[in-house]
Short mmCIF file of C-alpha atoms and ligand atoms in Angstrom, two decimals:
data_model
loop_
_atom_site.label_atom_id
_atom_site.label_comp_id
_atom_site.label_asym_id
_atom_site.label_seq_id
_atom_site.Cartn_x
_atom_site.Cartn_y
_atom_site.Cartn_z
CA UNK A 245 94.18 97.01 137.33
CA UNK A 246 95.68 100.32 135.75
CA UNK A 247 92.81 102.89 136.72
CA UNK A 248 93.17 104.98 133.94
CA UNK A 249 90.83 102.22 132.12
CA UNK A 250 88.40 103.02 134.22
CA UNK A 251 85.36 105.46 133.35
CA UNK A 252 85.98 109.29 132.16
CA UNK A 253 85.96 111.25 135.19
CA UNK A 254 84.09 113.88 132.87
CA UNK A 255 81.62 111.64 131.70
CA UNK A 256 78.19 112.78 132.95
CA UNK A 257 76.54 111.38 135.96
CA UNK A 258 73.32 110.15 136.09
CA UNK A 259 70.91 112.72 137.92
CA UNK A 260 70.10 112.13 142.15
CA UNK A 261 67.82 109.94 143.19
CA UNK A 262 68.93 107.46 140.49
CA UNK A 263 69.45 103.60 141.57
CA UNK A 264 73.41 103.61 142.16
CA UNK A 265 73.97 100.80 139.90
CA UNK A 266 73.06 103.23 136.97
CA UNK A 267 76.19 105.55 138.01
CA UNK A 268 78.38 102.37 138.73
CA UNK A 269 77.62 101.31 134.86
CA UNK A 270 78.15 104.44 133.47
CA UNK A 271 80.92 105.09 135.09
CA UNK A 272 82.49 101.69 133.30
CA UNK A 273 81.93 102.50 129.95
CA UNK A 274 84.05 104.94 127.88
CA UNK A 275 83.43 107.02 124.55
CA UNK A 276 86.14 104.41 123.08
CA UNK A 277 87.65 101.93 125.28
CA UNK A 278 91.22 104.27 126.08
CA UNK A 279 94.54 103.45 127.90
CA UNK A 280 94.97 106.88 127.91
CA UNK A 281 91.89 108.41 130.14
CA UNK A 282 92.34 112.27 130.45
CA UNK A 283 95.29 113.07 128.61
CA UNK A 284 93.39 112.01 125.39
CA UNK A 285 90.47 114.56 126.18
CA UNK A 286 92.99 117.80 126.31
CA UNK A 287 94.65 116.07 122.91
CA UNK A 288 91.59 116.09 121.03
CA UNK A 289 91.85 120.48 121.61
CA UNK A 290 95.34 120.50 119.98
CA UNK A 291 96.23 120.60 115.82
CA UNK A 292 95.99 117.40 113.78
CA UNK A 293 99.91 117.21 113.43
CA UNK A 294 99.84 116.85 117.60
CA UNK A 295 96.78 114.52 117.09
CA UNK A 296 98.21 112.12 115.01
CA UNK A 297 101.36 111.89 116.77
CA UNK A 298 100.37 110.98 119.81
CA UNK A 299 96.15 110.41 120.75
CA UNK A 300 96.04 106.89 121.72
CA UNK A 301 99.88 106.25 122.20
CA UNK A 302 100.76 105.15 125.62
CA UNK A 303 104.14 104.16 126.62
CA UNK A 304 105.20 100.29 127.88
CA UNK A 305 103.98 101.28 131.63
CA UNK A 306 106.17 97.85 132.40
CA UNK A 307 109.50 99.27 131.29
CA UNK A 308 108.95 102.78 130.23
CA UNK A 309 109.73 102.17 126.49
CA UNK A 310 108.20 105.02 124.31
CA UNK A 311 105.15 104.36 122.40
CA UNK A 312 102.84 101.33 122.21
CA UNK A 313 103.67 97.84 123.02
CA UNK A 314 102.57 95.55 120.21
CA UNK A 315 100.26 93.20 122.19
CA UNK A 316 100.81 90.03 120.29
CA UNK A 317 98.23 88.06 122.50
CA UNK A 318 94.90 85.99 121.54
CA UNK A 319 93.60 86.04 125.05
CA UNK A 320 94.24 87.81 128.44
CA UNK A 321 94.24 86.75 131.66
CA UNK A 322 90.71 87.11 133.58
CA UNK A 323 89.85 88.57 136.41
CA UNK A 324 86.96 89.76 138.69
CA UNK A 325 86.71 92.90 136.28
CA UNK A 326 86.46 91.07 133.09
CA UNK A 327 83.94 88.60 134.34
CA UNK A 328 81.59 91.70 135.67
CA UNK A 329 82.16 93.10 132.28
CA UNK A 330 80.75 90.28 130.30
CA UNK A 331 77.81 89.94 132.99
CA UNK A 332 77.31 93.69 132.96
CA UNK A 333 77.44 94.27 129.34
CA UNK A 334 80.44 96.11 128.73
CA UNK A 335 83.02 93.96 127.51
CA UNK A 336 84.00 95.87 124.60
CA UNK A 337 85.46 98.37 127.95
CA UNK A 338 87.54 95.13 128.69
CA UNK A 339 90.38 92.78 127.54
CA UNK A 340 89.04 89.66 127.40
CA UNK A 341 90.16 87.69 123.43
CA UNK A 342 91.84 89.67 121.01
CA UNK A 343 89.11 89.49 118.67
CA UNK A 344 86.70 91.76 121.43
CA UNK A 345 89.49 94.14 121.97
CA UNK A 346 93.19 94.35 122.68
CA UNK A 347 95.33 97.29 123.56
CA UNK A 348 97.24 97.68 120.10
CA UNK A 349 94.20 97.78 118.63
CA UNK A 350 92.50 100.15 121.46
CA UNK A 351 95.61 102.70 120.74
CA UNK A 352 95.34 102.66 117.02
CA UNK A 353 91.40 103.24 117.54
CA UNK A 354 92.05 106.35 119.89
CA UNK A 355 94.32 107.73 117.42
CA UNK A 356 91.68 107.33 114.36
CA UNK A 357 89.11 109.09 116.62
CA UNK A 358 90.76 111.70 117.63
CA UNK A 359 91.71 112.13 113.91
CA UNK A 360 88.30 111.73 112.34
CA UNK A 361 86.68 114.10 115.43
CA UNK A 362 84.51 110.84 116.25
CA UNK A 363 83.72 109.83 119.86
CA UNK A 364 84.56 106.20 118.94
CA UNK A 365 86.18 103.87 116.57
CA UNK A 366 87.01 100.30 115.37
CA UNK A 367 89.41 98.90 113.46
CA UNK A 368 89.26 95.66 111.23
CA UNK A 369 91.03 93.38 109.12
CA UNK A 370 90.22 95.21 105.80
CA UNK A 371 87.81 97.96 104.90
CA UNK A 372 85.54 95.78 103.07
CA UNK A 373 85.50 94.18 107.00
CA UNK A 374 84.90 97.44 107.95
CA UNK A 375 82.18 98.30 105.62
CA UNK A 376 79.92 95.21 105.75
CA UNK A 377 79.99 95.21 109.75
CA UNK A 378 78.83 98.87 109.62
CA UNK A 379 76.34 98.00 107.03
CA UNK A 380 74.83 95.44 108.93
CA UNK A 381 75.21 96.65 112.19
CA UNK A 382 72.51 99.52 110.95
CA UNK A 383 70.19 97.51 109.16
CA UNK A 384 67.24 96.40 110.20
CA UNK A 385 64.50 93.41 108.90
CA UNK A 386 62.89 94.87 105.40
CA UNK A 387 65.68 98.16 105.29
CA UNK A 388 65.24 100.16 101.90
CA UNK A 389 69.21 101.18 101.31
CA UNK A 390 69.82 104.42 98.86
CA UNK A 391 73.58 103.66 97.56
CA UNK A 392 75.58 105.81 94.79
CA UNK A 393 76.10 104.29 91.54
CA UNK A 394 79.82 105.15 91.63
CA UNK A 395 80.46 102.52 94.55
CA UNK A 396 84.01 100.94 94.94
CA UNK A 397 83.41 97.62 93.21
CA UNK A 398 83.95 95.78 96.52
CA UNK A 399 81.19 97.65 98.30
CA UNK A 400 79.29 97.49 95.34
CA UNK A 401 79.70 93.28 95.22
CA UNK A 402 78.18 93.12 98.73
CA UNK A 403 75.83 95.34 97.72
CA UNK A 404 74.32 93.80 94.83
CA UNK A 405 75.17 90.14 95.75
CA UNK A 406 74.91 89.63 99.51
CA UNK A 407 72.59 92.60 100.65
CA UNK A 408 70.10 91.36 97.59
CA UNK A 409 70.43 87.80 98.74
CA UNK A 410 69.28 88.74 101.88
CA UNK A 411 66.17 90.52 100.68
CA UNK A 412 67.30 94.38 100.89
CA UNK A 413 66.16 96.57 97.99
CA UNK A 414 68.78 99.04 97.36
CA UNK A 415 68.06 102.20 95.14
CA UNK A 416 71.41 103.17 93.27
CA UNK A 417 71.53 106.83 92.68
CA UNK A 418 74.25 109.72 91.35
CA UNK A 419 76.15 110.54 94.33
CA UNK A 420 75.87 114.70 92.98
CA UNK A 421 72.32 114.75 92.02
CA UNK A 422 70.70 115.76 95.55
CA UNK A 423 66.84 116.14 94.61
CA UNK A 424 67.67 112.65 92.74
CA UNK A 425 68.99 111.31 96.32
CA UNK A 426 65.56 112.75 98.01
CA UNK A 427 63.12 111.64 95.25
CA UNK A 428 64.87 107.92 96.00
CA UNK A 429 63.33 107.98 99.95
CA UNK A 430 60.88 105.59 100.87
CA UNK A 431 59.31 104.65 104.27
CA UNK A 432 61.35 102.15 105.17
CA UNK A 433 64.53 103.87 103.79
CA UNK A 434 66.87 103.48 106.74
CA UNK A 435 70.19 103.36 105.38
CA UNK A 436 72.02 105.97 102.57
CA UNK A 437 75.80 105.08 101.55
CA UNK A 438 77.91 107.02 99.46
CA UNK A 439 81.41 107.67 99.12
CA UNK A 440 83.34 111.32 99.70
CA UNK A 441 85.29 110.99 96.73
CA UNK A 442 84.25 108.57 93.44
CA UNK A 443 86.83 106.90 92.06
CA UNK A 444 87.94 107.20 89.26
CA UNK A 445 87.05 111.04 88.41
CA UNK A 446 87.15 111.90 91.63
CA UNK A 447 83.78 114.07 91.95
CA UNK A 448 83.07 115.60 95.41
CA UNK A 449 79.57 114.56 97.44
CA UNK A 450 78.14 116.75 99.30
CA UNK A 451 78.03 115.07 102.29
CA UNK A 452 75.95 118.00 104.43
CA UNK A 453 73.38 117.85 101.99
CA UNK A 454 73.17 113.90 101.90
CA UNK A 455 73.17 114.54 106.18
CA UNK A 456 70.24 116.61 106.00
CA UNK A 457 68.29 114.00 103.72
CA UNK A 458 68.82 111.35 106.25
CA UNK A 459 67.84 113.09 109.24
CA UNK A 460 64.71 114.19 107.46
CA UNK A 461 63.85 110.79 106.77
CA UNK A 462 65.07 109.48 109.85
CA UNK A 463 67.59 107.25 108.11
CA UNK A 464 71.89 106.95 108.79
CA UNK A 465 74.42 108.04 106.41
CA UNK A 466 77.50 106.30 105.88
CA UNK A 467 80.36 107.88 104.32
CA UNK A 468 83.29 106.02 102.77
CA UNK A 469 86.16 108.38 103.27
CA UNK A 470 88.96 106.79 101.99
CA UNK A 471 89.87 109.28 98.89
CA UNK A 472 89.94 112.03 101.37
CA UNK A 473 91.40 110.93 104.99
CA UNK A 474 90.64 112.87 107.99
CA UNK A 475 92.99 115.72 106.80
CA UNK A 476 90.73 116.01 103.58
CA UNK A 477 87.49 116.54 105.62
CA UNK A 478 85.11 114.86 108.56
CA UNK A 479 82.24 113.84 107.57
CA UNK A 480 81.17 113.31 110.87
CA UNK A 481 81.23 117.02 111.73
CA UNK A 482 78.90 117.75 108.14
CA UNK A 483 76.58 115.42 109.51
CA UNK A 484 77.11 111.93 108.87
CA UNK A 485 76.18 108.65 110.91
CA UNK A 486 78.97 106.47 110.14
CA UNK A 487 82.62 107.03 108.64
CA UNK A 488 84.98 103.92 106.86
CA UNK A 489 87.82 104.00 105.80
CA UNK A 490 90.38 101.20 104.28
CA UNK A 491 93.14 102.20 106.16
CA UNK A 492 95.02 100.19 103.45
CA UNK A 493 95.12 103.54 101.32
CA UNK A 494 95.93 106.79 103.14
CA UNK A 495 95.74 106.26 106.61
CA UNK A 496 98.70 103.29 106.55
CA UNK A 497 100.46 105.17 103.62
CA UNK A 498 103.44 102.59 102.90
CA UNK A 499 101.65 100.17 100.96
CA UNK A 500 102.35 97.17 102.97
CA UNK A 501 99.31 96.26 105.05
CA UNK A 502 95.05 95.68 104.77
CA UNK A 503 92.85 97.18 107.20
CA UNK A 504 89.68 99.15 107.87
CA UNK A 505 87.71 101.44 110.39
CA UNK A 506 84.27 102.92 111.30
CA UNK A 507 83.83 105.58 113.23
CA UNK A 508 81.09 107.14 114.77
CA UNK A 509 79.16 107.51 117.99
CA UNK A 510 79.96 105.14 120.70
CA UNK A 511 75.97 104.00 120.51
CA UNK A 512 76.67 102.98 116.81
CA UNK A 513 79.61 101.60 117.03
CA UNK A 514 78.33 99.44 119.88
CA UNK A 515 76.03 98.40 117.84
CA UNK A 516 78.50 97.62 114.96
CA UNK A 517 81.40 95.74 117.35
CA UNK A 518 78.63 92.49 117.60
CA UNK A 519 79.13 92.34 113.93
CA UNK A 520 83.15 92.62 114.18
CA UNK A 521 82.65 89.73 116.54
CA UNK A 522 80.31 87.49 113.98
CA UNK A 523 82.03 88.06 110.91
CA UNK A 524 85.43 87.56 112.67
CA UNK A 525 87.18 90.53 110.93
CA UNK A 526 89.82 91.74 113.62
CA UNK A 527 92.91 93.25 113.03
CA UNK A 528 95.58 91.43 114.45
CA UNK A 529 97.83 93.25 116.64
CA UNK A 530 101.07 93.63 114.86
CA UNK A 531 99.24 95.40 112.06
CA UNK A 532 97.70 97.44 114.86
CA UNK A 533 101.26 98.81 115.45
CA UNK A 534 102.17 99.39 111.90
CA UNK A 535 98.93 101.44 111.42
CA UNK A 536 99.64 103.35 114.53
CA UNK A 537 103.26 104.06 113.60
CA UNK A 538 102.09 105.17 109.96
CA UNK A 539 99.38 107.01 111.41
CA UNK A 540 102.01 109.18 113.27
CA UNK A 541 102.74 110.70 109.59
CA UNK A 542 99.41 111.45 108.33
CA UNK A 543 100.22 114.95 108.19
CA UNK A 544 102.79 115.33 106.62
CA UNK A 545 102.39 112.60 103.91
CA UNK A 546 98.71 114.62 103.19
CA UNK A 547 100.35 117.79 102.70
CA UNK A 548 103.46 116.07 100.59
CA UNK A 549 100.42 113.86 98.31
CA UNK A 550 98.61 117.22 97.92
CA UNK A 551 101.46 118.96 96.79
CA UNK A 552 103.01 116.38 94.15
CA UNK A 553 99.35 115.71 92.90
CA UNK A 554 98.56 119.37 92.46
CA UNK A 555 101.57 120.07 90.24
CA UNK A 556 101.37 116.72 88.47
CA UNK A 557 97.98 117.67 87.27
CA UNK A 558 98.84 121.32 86.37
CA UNK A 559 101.39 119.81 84.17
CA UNK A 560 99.04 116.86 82.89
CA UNK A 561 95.99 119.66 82.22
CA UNK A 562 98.99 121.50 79.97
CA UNK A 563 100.59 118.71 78.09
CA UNK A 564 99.49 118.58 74.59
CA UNK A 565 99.02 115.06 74.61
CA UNK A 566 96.70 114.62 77.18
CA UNK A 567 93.10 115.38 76.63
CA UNK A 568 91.73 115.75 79.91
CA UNK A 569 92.99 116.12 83.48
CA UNK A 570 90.82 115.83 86.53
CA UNK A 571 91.89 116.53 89.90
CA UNK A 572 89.60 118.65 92.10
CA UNK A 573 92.13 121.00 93.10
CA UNK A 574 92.26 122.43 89.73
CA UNK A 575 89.85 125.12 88.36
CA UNK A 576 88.51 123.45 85.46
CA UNK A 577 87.42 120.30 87.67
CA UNK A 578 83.20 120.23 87.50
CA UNK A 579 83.24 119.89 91.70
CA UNK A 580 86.25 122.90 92.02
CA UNK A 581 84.39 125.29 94.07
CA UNK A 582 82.20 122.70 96.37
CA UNK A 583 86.14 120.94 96.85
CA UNK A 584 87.16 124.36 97.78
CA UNK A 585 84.56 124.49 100.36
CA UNK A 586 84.20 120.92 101.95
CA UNK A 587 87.68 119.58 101.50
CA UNK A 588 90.72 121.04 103.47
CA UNK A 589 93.64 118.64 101.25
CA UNK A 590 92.24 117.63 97.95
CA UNK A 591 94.26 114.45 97.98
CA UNK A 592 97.14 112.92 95.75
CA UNK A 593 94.78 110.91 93.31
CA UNK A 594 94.79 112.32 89.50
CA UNK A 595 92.75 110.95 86.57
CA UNK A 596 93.92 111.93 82.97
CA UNK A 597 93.17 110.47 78.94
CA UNK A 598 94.83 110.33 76.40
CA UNK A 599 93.61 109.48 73.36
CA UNK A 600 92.32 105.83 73.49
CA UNK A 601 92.92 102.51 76.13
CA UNK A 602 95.60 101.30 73.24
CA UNK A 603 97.57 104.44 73.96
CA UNK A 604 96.80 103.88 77.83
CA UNK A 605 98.65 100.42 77.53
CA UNK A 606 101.51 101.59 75.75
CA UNK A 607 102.09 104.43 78.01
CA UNK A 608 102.18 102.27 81.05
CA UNK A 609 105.46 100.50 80.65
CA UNK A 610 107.32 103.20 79.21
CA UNK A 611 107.10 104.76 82.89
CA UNK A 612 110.04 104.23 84.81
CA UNK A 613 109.34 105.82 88.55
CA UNK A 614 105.17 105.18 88.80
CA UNK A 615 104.72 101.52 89.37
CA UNK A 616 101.38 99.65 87.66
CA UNK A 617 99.76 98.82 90.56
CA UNK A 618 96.23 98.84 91.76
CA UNK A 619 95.35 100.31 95.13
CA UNK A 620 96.14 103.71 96.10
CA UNK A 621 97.25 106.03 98.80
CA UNK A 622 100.74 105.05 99.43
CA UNK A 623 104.42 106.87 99.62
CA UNK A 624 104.86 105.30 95.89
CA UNK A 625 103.36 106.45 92.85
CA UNK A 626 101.06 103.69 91.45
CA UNK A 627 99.02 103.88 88.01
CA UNK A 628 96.15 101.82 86.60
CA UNK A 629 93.78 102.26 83.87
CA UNK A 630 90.34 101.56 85.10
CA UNK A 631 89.22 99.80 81.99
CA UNK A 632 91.06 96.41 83.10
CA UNK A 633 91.44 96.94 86.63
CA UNK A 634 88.17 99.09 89.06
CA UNK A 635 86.12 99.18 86.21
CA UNK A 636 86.35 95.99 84.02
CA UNK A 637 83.46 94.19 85.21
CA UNK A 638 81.63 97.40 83.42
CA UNK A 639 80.78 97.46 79.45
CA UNK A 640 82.19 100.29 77.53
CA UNK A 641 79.28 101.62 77.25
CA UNK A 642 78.78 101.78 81.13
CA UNK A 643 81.83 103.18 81.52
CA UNK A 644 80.88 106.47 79.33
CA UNK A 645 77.20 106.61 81.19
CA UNK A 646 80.36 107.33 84.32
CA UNK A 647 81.79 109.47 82.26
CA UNK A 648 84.61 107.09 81.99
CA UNK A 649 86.37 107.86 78.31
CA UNK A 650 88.82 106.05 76.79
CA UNK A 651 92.24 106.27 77.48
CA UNK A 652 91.45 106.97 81.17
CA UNK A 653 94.40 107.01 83.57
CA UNK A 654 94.51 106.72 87.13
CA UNK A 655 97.22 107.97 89.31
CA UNK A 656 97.63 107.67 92.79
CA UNK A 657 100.53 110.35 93.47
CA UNK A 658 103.10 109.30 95.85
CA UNK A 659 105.56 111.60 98.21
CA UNK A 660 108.45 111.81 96.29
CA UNK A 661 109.73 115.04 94.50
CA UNK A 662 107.26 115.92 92.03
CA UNK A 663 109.88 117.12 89.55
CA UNK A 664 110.80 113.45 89.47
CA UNK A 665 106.84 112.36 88.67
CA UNK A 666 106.97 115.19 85.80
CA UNK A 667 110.01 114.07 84.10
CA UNK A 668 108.76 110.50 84.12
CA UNK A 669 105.22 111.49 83.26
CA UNK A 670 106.42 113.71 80.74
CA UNK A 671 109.34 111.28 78.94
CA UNK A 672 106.52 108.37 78.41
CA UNK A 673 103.58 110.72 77.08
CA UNK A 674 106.45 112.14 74.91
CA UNK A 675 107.47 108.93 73.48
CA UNK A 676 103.76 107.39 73.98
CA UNK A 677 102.75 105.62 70.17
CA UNK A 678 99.98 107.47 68.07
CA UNK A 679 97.17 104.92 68.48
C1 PLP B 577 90.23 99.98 98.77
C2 PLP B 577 88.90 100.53 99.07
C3 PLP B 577 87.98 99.82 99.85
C4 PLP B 577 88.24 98.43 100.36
O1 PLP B 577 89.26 98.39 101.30
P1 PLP B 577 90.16 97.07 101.56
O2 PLP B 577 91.09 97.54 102.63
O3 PLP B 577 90.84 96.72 100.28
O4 PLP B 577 89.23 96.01 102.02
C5 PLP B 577 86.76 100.43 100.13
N1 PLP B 577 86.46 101.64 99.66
C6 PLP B 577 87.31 102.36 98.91
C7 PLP B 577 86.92 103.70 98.42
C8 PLP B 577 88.56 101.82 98.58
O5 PLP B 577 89.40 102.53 97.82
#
């Protein structure tokens, strides 16, 4: 067996005088299970570009061939090792089925850890797989949950339907108002879930002040962290439990696969991987390798999304026919100066009205570059109008308690030249009808 899947040489050793089977365990298990032993410890000193390039990558050690095998196995071949693993209680440290663990997916992990600063990571079919195996895996019998009220309507569906079905009261508060947050705590609070960006008007959380409410009431704190990737900030480092992601947006970037991730301590996510293995979500190897090969880019596509979105919303917050632009790079957005202070990329998503949702629908087709599309994240430029797509199980009404106007528009700015977006943007709001 290839002994750099063996223990960290620099994880710590259990004191003298301990039984020697202690050590032996200790020295089985990993942070995250890692192909790539000490080289990934000196990576995780080095800048993100360097990161994301190459934590977790390991090269065919068969032929030589540069970067990651894809893996495409169910099962592996077992061995004395893999049989003390399972006895022992490590096999997550193991390859035993593809739905435990399997290289692709162990490289891909590395590479998000290293990323997101987090000692240890899974990934999963989708980040709603993601986000109800890390819900679960921290709840306990007769949990109080405290969730925002600007959830993305998938968490918010297992929310309200599954997590009530099972007998969890959940207090939904807004995300921004922090006394709110602490006047919400009960005794048996254990759990607090908010998201690092809301969707669609993009205001910031402040995710150390949410930290500090959970550790005062003993509770964890799981951030979705999908509007602002890694390069937008790390939760982890202001203090939270838990991070998800749906790698489907940023982290993949191209639009053309589902997945998810937690990340956290290796003690939580060992005691999220049980629920990975009940609920079956796994992410099957040759997505594994498209996520790793995307994830190569992260930096650059960041910078390029930050770029276009920030001059696509100076232009928007100018244009005469638009009556509101919110991006949180811009002055004038309500959450500029705590953006300025907890985010490092402010992202490529831009929310703008015009005058009503008629005017919304006609501008829509008369765009020839942005695609209508839901989901966001991607090289492409995709728009949607939260009325009929994230928001249209809502009431009008509900909408406005959001802050939601008419005439919202959603964009999810892409990497191409933003000149390009502008002229687009600027031909159909020229030409847009007067309703
Ligand atoms: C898309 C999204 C999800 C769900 O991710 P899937 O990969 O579609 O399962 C969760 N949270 C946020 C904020 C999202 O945008």
């Amino acid at each position: 067996m290839d002994d750099r899947t063996k223990g960290d040489p620099a994880a710590p050793r259990i004191g003298v005088g301990s039984a020697h089977w202690v050590n032996e365990l200790a020295r089985q298990r990993q942070l995250g299970p890692s192909r790539t032993g000490d080289f990934s410890a000196a990576l995780r000193g080095m800048h993100a570009a360097t990161r994301a390039v190459h934590a977790g990558s390991f090269d065919d050690p068969l032929t030589g061939a540069v970067g990651t095998p894809i893996y495409q196995t169910s099962t592996f071949i077992l061995g004395d090792d893999q049989y003390r693993a399972v006895e022992e209680g490590y096999p997550r440290d193991r390859f035993i089925y593809t739905r435990y663990g399997n290289p692709s997916q162990w490289a891909v992990q590395e590479k998000l850890a290293a990323l997101e600063g987090a000692e240890s990571a899974l990934v999963f079919s989708s980040g709603m797989a993601a986000i109800a195996a890390s819900v679960m895996g921290l709840l306990d019998k007769g949990a109080h949950i405290i969730a925002s009220d600007e959830l993305y309507g998938g968490t918010y569906g297992l929310f309200h339907q599954e997590l009530m079905a099972l007998g969890f009261p959940i207090t939904y508060v807004d995300p921004r108002d922090i006394e709110g947050v602490r006047a919400a705590v009960r005794p048996n609070t254990t759990l607090l879930y908010f998201e690092a960006m809301t969707n669609p008007l993009l205001k910031v959380v402040d995710i150390e002040a949410l930290a500090g409410i959970a550790r005062d009431c003993g509770a964890r704190l799981i951030i979705d962290a999908t509007f602002v990737s890694p390069l937008g900030c790390r939760p982890l480092e202001l203090g939270a439990d838990i991070v998800v992601h749906s790698c489907t947006k940023y982290l993949n970037g191209h639009s053309d696969l589902v997945a998810g991730a937690a990340l956290g301590t290796r003690k939580l996510l060992d005691a999220i991987w049980p629920r990975l293995l009940a609920y079956g979500g796994c992410l099957d190897p040759h997505a594994c390798f498209m996520l790793e090969r995307s994830l190569k880019t992260l930096t650059l596509r960041m910078r390029a999304h930050q770029e276009g979105a920030q001059q696509v919303a100076q232009f928007l917050s100018q244009h005469p026919r638009v009556r509101r632009t919110y991006y949180p790079g811009l002055p004038d957005h309500p959450d500029f100066s705590l953006a300025q202070r907890v985010l490092r990329n402010t992202g490529g998503m831009v929310t703008f009205n015009v005058a009503s949702d008629a005017q919304a629908l006609d501008l829509l087709p008369r765009l020839r570059l942005m695609r209508e599309a839901t989901s966001l994240g991607g090289v492409e430029t995709l728009v949607s109008l939260p009325f009929n797509t994230s928001h249209a199980a809502f009431t009008s009404t509900q909408r406005k308690r959001l802050g939601i106007e008419p005439g919202c528009v959603r964009l999810s700015v892409g990497i191409e030249h933003p000149d390009d977006l502008i002229a687009d943007l600027g031909a159909a709001l020229d030409a847009m009808a007067e309703i």
